[in-house]
Coordinates of N, CA and C in Angstrom, one line a residue:
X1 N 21.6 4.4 14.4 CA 21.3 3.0 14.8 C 22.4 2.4 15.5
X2 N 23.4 2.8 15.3 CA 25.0 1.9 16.0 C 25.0 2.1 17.2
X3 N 24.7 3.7 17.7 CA 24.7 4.0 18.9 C 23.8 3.7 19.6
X4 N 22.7 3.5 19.3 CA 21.9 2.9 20.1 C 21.6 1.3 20.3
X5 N 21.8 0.9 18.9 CA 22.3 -0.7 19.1 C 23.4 -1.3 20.1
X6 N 24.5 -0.6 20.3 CA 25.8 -0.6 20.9 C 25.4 0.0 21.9
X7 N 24.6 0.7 22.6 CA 24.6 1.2 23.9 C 25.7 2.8 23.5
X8 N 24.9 3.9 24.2 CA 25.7 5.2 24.0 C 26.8 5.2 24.9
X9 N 27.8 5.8 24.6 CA 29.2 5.5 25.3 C 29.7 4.6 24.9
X10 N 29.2 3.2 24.0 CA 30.9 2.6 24.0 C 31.4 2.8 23.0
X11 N 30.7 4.3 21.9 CA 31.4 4.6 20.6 C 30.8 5.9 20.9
X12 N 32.2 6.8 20.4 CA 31.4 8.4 19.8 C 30.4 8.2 19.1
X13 N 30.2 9.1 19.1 CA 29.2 10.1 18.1 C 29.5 9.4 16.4
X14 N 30.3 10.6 16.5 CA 31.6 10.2 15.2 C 32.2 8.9 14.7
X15 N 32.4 8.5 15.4 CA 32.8 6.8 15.4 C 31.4 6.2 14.7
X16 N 30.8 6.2 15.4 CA 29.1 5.8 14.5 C 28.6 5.9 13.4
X17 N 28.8 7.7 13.5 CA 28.3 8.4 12.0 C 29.6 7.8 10.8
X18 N 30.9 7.8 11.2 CA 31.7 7.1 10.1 C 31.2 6.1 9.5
X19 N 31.4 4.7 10.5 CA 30.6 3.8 9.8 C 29.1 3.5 9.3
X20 N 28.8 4.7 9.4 CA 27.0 4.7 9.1 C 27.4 4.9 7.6
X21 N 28.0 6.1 7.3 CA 28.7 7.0 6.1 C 29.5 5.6 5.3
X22 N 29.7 4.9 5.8 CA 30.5 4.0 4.7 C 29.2 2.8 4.2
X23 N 28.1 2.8 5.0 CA 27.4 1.7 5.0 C 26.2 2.3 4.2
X24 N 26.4 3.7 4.3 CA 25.3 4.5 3.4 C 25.9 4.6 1.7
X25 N 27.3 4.8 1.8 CA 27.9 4.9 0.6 C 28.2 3.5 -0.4
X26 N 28.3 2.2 0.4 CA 27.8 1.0 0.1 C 26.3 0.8 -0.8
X27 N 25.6 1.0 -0.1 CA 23.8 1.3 -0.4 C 23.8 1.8 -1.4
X28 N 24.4 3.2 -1.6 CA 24.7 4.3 -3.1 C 24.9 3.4 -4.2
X29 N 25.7 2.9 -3.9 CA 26.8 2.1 -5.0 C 25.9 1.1 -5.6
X30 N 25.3 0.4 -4.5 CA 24.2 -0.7 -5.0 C 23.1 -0.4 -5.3
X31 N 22.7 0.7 -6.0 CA 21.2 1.3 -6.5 C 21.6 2.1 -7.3
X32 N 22.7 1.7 -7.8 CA 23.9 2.2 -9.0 C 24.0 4.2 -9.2
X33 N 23.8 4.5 -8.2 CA 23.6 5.8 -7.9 C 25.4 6.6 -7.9
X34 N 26.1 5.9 -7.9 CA 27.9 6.5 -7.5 C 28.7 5.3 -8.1
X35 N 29.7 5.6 -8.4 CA 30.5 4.7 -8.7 C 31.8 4.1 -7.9
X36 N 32.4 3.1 -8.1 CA 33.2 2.1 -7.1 C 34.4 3.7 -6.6
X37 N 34.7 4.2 -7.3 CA 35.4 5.3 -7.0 C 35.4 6.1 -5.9
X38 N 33.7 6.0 -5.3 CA 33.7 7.4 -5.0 C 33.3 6.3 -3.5
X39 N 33.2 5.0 -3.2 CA 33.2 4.2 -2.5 C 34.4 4.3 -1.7
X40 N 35.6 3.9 -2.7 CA 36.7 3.5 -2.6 C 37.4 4.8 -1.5
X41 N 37.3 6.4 -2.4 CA 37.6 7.4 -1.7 C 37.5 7.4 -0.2
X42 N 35.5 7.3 0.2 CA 35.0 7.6 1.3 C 35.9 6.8 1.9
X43 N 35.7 5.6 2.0 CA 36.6 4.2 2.8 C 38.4 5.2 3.2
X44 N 38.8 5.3 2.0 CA 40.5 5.9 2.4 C 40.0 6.9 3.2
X45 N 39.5 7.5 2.7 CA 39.5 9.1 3.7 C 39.4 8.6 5.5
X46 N 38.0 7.7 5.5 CA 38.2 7.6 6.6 C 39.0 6.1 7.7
X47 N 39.8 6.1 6.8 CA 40.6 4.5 7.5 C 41.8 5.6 7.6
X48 N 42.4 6.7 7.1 CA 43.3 7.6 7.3 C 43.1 8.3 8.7
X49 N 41.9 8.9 8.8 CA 41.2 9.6 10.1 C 41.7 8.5 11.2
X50 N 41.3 7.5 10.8 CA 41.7 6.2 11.6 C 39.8 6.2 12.3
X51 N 38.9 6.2 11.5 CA 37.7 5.9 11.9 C 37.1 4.6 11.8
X52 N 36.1 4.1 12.5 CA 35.8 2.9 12.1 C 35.0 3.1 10.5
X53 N 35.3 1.9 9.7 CA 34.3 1.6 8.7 C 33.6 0.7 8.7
X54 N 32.7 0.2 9.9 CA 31.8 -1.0 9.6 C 31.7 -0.9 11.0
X55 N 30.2 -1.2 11.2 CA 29.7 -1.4 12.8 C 30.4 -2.3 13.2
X56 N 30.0 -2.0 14.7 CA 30.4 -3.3 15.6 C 30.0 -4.7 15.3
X57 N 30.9 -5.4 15.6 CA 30.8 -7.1 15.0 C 29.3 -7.5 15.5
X58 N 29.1 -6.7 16.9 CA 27.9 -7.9 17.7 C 27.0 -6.7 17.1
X59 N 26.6 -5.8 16.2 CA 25.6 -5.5 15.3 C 24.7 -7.0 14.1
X60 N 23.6 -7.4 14.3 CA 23.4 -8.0 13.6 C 22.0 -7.0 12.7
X61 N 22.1 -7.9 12.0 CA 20.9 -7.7 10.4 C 19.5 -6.9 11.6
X62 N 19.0 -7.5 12.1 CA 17.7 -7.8 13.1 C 18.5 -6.9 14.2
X63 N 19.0 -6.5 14.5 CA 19.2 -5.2 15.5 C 19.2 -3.9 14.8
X64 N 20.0 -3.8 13.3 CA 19.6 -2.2 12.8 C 18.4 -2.3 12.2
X65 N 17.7 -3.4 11.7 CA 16.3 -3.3 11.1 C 14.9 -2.6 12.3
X66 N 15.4 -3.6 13.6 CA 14.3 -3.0 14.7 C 14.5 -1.4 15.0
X67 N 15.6 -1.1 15.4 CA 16.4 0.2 15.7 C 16.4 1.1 14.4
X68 N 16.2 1.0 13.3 CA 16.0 2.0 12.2 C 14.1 2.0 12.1
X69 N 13.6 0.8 12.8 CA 12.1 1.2 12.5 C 11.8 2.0 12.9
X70 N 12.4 2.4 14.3 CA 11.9 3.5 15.3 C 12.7 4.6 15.4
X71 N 13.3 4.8 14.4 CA 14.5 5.4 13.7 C 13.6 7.1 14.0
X72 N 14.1 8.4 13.9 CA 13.7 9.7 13.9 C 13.3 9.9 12.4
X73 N 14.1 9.1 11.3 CA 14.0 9.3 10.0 C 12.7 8.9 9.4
X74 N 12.5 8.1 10.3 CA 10.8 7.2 9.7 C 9.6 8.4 10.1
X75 N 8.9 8.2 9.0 CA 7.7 9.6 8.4 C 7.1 8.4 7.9
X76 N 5.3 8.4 8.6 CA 4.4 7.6 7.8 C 5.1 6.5 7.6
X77 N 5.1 5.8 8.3 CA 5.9 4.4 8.6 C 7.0 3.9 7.2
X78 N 7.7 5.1 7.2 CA 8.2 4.9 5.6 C 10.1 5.5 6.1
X79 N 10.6 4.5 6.2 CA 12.5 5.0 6.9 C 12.9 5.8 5.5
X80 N 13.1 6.8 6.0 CA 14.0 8.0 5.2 C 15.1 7.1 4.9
X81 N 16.5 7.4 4.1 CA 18.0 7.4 4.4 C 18.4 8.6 3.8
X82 N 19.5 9.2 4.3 CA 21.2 9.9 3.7 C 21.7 9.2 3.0
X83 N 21.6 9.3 1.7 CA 22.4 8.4 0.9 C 23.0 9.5 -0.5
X84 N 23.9 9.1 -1.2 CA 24.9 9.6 -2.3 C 23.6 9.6 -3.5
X85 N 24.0 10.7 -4.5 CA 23.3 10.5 -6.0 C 24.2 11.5 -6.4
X86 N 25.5 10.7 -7.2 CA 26.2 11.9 -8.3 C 27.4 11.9 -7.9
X87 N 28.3 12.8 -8.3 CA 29.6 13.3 -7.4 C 29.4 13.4 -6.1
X88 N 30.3 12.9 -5.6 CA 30.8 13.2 -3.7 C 30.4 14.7 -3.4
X89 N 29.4 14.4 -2.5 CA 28.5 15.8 -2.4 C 27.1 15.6 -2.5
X90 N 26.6 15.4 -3.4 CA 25.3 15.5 -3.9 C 24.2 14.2 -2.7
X91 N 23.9 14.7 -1.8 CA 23.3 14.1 -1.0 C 21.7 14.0 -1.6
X92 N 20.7 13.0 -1.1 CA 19.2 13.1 -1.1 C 19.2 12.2 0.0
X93 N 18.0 12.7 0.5 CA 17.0 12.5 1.7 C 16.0 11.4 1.2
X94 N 15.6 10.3 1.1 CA 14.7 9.7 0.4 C 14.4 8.3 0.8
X95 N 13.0 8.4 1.2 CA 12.7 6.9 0.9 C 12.2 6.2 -0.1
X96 N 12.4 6.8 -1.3 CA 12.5 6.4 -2.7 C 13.8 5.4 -3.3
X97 N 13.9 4.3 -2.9 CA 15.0 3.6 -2.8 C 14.5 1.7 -2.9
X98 N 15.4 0.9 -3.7 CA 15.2 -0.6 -3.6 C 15.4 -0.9 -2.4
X99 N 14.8 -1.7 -1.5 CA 14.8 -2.2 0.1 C 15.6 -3.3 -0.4
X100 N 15.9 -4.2 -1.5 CA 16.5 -5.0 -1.6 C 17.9 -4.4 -1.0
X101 N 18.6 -3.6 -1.6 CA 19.8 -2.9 -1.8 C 20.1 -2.7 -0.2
X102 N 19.0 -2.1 0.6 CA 19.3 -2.2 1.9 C 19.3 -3.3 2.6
X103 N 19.1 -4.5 2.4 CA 19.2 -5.6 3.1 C 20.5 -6.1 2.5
X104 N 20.6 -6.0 0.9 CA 22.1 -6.3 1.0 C 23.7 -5.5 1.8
X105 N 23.2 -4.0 1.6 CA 24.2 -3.9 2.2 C 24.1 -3.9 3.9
X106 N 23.3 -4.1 4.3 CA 22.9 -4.6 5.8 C 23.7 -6.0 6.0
X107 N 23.5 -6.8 5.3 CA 24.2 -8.4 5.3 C 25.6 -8.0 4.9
X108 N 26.0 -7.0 4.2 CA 27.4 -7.7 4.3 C 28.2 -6.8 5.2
X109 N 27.5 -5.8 5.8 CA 28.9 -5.6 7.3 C 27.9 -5.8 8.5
X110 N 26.9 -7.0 8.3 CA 26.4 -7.3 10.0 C 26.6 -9.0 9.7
X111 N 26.1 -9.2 10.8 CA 26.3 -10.7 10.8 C 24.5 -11.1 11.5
X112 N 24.3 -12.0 10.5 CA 22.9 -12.4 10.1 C 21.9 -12.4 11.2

């Protein structure tokens, strides 16, 4: 969603997927799925890389909601996510998830 919200080219690849990875690991935390810990890690690991951790500023709320509707992840009008369950590692695929939890952690690294 970053990269295409932002236009391809003015961020890697990588640059994107970081802060997707910290905004997915946010989400985790808030569907009580991981603990502040395993938050805390991802964040150091990748502020050491020297990656970004949070989209671009001019990302708002209503740019990744449009851009994830039409998202590759959406099956049966239903958005998948990548998100944490357990120890660092343990990934699921699922649209089995509170939408609240995604609008909050949508508000707090976009601007409304």
């Amino acid at each position: 969603a970053i990269e295409t919200g932002f236009g391809y080219g003015q961020w890697l690849h990588g640059e994107a997927v970081a802060a997707g990875m910290v905004m997915a690991v946010d989400m985790s935390y808030r569907l009580g799925w991981i603990d502040d810990s395993i938050v805390k890690r991802v964040h150091n690991i990748l502020q050491q890389a020297k990656l970004p951790t949070a989209p671009p500023d001019t990302m708002t709320v209503e740019m990744f909601k449009s851009i994830m509707a039409v998202d590759k992840k959406v099956a049966d009008g239903l958005l998948r996510l990548i998100l944490l369950k357990g120890p660092l590692g343990n990934c699921v695929f699922t649209g089995d998830y509170d939408r609240k939890a995604l609008d909050d952690t949508l508000h707090a690294f976009c601007k409304s």
